[in-house]
Short mmCIF file of C-alpha atoms in Angstrom, two decimals:
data_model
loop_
_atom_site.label_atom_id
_atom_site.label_comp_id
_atom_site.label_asym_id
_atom_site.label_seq_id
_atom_site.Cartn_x
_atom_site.Cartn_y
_atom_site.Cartn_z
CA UNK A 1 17.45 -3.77 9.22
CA UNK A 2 16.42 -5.41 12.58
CA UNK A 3 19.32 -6.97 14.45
CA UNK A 4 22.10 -6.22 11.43
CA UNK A 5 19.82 -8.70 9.06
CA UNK A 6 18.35 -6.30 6.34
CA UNK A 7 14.82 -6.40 5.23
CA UNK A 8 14.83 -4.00 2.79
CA UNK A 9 16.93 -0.76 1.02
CA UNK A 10 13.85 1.75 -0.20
CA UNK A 11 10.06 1.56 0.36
CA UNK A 12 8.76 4.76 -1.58
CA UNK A 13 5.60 6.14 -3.27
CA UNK A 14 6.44 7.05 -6.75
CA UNK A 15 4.06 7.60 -8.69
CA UNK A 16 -0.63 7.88 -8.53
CA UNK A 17 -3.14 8.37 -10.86
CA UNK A 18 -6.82 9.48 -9.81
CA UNK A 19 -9.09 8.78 -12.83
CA UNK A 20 -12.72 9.83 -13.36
CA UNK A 21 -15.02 8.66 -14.98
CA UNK A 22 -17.61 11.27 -16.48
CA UNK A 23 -17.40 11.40 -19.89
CA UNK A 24 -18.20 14.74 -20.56
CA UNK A 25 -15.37 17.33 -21.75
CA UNK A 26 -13.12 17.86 -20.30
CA UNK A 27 -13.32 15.38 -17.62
CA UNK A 28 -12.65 12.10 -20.19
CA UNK A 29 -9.04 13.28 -19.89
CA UNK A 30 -9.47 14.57 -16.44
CA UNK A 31 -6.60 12.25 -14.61
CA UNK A 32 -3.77 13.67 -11.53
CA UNK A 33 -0.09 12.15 -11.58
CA UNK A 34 -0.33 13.59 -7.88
CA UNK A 35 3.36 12.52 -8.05
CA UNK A 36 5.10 13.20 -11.07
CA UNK A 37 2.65 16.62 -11.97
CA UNK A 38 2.12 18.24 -8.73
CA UNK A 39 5.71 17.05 -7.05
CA UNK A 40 4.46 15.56 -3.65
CA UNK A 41 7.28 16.30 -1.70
CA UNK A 42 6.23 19.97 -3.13
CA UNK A 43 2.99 19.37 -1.29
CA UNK A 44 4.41 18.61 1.94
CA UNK A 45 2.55 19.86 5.26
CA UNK A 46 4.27 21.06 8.56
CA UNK A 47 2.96 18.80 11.24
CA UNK A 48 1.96 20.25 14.16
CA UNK A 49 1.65 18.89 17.72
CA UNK A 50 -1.56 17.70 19.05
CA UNK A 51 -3.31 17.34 15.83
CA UNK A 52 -1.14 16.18 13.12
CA UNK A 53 0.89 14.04 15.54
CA UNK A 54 0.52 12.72 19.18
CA UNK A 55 3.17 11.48 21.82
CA UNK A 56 6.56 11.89 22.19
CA UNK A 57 7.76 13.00 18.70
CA UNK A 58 10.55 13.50 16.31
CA UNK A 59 10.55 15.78 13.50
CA UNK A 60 12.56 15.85 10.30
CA UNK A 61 12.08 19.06 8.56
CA UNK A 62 12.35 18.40 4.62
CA UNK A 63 15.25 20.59 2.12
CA UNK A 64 13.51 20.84 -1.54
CA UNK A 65 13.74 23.16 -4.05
CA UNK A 66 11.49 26.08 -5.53
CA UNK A 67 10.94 26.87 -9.27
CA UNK A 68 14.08 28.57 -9.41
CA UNK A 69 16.27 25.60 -7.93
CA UNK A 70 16.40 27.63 -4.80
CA UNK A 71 16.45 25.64 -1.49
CA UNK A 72 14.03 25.89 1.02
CA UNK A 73 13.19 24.04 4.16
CA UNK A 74 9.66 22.61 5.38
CA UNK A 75 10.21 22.37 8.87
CA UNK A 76 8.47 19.37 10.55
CA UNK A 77 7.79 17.87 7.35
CA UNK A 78 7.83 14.42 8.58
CA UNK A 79 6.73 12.95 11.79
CA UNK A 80 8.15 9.76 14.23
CA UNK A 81 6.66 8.31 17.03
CA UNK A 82 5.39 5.22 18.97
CA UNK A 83 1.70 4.77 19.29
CA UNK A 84 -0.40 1.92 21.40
CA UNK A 85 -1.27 -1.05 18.58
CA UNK A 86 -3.67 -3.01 20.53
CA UNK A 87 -3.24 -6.84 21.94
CA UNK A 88 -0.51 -8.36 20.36
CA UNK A 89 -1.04 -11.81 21.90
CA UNK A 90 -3.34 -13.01 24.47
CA UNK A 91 -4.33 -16.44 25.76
CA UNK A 92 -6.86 -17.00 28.78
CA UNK A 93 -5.83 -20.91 29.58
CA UNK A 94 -9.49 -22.64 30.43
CA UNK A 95 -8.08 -25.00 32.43
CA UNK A 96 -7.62 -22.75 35.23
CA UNK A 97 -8.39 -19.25 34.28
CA UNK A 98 -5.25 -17.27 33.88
CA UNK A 99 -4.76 -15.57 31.65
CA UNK A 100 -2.16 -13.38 29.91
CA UNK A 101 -1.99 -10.36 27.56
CA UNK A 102 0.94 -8.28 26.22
CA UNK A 103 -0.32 -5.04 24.47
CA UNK A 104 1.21 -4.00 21.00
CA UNK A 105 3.48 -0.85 20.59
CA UNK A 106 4.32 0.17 16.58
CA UNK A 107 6.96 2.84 15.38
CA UNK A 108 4.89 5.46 13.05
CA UNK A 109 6.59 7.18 10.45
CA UNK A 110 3.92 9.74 8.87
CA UNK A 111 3.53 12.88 5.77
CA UNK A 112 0.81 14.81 4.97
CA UNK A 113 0.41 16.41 1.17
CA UNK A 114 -2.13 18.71 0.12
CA UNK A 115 -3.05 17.80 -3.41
CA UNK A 116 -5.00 21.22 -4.47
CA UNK A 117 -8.41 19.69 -2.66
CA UNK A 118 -7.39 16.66 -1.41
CA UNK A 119 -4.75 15.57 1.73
CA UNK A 120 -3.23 12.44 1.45
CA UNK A 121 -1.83 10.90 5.26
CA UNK A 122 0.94 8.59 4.69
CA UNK A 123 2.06 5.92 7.48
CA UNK A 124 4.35 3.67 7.67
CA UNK A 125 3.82 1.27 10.45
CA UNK A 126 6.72 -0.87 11.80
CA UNK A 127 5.31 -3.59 14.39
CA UNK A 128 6.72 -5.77 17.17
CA UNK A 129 5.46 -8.62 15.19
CA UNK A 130 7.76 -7.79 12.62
CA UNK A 131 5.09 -6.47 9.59
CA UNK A 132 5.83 -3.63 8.16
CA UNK A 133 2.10 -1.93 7.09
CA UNK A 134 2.19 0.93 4.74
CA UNK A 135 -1.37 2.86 5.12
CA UNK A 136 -2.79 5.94 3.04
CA UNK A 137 -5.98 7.69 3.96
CA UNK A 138 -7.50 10.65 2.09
CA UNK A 139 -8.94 14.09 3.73
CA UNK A 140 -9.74 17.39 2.31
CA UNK A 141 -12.21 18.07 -0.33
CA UNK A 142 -13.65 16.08 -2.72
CA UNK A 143 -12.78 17.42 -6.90
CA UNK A 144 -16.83 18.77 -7.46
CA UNK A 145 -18.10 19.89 -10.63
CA UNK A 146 -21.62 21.72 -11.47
CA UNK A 147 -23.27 18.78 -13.82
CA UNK A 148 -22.60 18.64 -17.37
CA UNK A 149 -24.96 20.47 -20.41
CA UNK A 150 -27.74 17.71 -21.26
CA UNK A 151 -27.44 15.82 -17.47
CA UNK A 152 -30.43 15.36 -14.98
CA UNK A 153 -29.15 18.03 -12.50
CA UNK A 154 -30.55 16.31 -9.74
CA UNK A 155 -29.27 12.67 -10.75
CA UNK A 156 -26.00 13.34 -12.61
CA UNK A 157 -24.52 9.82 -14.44
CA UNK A 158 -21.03 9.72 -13.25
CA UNK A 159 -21.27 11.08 -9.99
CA UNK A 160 -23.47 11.97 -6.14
CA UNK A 161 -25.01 15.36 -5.86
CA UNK A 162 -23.65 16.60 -2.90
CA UNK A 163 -25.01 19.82 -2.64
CA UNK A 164 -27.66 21.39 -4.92
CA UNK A 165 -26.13 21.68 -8.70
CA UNK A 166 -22.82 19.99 -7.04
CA UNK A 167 -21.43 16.78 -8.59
CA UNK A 168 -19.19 14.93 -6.80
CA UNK A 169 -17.78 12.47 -10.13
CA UNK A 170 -16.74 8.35 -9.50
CA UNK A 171 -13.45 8.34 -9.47
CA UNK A 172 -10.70 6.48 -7.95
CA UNK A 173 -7.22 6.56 -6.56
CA UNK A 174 -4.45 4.36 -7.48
CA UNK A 175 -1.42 4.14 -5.89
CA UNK A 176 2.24 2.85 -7.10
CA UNK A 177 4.84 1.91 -4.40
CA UNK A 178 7.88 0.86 -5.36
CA UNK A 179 9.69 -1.77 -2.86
CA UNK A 180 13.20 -2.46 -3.31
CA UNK A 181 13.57 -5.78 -0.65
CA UNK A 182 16.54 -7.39 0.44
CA UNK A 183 15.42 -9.98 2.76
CA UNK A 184 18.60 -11.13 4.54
CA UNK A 185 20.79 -10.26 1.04
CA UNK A 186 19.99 -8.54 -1.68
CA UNK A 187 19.57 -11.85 -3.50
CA UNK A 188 16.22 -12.65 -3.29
CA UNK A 189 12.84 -13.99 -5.43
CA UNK A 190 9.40 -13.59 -5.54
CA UNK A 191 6.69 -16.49 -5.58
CA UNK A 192 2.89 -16.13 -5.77
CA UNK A 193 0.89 -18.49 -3.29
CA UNK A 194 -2.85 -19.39 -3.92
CA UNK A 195 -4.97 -21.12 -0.91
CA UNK A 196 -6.65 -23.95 -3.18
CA UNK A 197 -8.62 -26.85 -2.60
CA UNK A 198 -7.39 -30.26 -3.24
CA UNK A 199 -9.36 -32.85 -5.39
CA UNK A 200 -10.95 -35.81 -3.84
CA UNK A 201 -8.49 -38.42 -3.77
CA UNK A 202 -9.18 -41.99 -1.98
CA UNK A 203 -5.92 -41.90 -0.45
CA UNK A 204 -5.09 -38.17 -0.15
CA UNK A 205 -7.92 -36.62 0.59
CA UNK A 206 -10.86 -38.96 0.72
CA UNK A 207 -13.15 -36.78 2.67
CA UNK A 208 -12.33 -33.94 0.47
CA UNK A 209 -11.78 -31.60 3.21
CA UNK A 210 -8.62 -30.84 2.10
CA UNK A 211 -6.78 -27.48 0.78
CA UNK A 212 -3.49 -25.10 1.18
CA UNK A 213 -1.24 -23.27 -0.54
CA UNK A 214 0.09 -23.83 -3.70
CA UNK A 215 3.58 -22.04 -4.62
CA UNK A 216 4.68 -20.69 -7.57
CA UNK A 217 8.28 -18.93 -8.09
CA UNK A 218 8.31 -16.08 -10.74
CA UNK A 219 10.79 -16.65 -12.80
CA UNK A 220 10.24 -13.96 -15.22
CA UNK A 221 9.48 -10.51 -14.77
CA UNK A 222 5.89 -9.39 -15.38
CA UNK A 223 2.79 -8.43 -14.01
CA UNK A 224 0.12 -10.25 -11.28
CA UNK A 225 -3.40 -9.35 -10.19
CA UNK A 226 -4.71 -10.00 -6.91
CA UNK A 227 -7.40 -13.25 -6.24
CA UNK A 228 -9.26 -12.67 -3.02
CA UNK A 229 -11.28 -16.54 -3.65
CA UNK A 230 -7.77 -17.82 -3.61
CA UNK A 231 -6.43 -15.36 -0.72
CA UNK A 232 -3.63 -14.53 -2.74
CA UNK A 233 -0.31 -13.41 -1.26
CA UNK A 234 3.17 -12.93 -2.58
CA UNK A 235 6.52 -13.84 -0.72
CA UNK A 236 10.12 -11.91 -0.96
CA UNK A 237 12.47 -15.09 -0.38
CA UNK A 238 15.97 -15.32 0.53
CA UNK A 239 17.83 -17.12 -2.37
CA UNK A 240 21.59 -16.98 -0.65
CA UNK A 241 20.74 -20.20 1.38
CA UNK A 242 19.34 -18.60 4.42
CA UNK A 243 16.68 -20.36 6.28
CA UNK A 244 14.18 -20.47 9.44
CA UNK A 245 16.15 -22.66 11.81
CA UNK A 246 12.46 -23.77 12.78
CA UNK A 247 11.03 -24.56 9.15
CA UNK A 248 14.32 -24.98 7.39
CA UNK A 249 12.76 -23.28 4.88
CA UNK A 250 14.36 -19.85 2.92
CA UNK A 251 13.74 -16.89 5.10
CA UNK A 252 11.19 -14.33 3.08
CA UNK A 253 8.61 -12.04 3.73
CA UNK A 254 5.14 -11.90 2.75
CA UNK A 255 3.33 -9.33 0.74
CA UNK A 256 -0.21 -8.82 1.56
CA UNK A 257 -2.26 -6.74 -0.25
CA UNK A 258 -6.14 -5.04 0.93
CA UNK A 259 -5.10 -5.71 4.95
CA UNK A 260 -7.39 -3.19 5.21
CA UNK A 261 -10.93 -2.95 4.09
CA UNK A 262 -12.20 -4.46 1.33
CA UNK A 263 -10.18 -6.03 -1.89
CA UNK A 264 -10.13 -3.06 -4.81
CA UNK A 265 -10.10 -3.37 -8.79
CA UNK A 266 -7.15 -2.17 -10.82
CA UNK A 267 -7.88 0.99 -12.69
CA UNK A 268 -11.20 0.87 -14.29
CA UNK A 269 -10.71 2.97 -17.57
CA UNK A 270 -10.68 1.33 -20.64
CA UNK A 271 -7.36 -0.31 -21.54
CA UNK A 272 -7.50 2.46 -25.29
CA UNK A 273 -8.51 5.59 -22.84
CA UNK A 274 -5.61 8.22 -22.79
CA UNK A 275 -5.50 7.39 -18.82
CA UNK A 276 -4.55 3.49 -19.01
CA UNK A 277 -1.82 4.13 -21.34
CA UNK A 278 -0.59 6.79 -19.40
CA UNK A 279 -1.33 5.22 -15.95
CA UNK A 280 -0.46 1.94 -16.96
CA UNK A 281 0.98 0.53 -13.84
CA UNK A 282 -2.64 0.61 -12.42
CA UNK A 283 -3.82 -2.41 -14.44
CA UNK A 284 -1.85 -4.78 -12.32
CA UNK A 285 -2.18 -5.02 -8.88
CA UNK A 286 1.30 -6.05 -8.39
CA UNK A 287 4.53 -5.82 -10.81
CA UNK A 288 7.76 -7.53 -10.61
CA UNK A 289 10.98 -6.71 -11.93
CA UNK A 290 14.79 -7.60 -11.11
CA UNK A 291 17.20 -5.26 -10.20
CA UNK A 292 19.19 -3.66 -13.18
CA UNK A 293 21.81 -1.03 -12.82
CA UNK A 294 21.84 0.29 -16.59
CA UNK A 295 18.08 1.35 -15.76
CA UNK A 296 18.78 3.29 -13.57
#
């Protein structure tokens, strides 16, 4: 909530799946559910001061249970703090020469798993700008194998030599988080906008210079796959008749995927393999889905 307006009830990761793709056996089925196999709260480090986490901090140590439904506590299992963001606004006026800054503080709400070889940092970034940025970087180890009978040792198929007789296989890492908005009211709906350029009209656009965004509301549930050429975005709206006493327009938020880096591909397996059926949420970039409570 920011100033008793809610935004939204549960951001969460639920579920990933890390395909690769050598086809020798065993690796053609070779596929973690880092989630749902391993448990990641399971994996859970405890953060320490200085490296994990800088600033001043607050901890929350994490209850789970073991094998035997035993509780147990990971103490400083997640992290909170404030870090520097940058320049959130600036403007030299040229007029004159003064000039004016403000520099950018975000809340940082952070995990760390170990997945067997790999760590997974998870942060949650809440900005004075009002974004909310959810970022995931990978550490650790990379998942090596020695190459496969029949395979040039020295220039495997499916993977880099890293190390003499060490293949490191193409894989990737595909992430499901499931948000559960409620921009101003848990009454809200989704619309897909596409920057597009306009045809060549003599009266609307006779120089043919012109383009924007074209809106579409989703009025079924389904799936959607990311355009970069069209700069594709998606918007959480307000449908309980709230609006921007600027725009007059439904409040809403905007969901923008690949802020970071480059755009990525859905999962790249073969819509038959064993891992697209079972990952199957990885062949859309972005699924949509109203709230019911009998599926729970």
């Amino acid at each position: 909530q920011f100033n008793d307006r809610p935004v939204v009830n549960r951001l969460s990761l639920v579920e990933m799946a890390v395909p690769y793709a050598d086809p020798n056996p065993p690796f053609s089925r070779k596929c973690a559910f880092d989630v749902g196999d391993y448990g990641l709260g399971f994996c859970s480090n405890s953060l320490e001061l200085g490296c994990d986490c800088l600033g001043h901090i607050h901890y929350f140590d994490a209850a789970l249970n073991d094998s035997q439904g035993k509780p147990y506590v990971i103490k400083k299992a997640i992290c909170m703090h404030e870090e520097d963001d940058g320049i959130l606004w600036k403007h030299v006026e040229y007029r004159n020469g003064h000039n004016e800054a403000r520099r950018a503080r975000e809340l940082v709400i952070s995990q760390i798993c170990t997945v067997v070889n790999y760590e997974y940092l998870f942060y949650i970034r809440f900005k004075m700008s009002g974004e909310i940025e959810y970022e995931i970087r990978l550490s650790g180890e990379l998942s090596t194998n020695a190459p496969s009978a029949g395979e040039d040792a020295e220039n495997p198929d499916h993977g880099v030599l890293v190390a003499q007789n060490v293949n490191a296989q193409i894989h990737q890492h595909m992430f499901c988080a499931r948000l559960d908005m409620a921009v101003d009211g848990d009454d809200n709906t989704v619309s897909e906008i596409d920057m597009v350029s306009h045809p060549v009209d003599p009266v609307k656009n006779p120089h043919g210079n012109v383009f924007g965004p074209v809106e579409t509301v989703l009025e079924t549930e389904g799936s959607r796959t990311y355009d970069a050429n069209k700069a594709r975005y998606w918007k959480v709206v307000n449908a309980q008749g709230k609006v921007n006493p600027i725009t007059n327009k439904p409040t809403a938020y905007k969901l923008v995927p690949f802020t970071k880096g480059p755009a990525q591909p859905t999962v790249l397996t073969n819509d038959e393999s064993a891992v697209s059926k079972k990952g199957y949420f990885a062949t859309k970039h972005l699924w949509v889905t109203p709230y019911d409570p009998e599926e729970r």
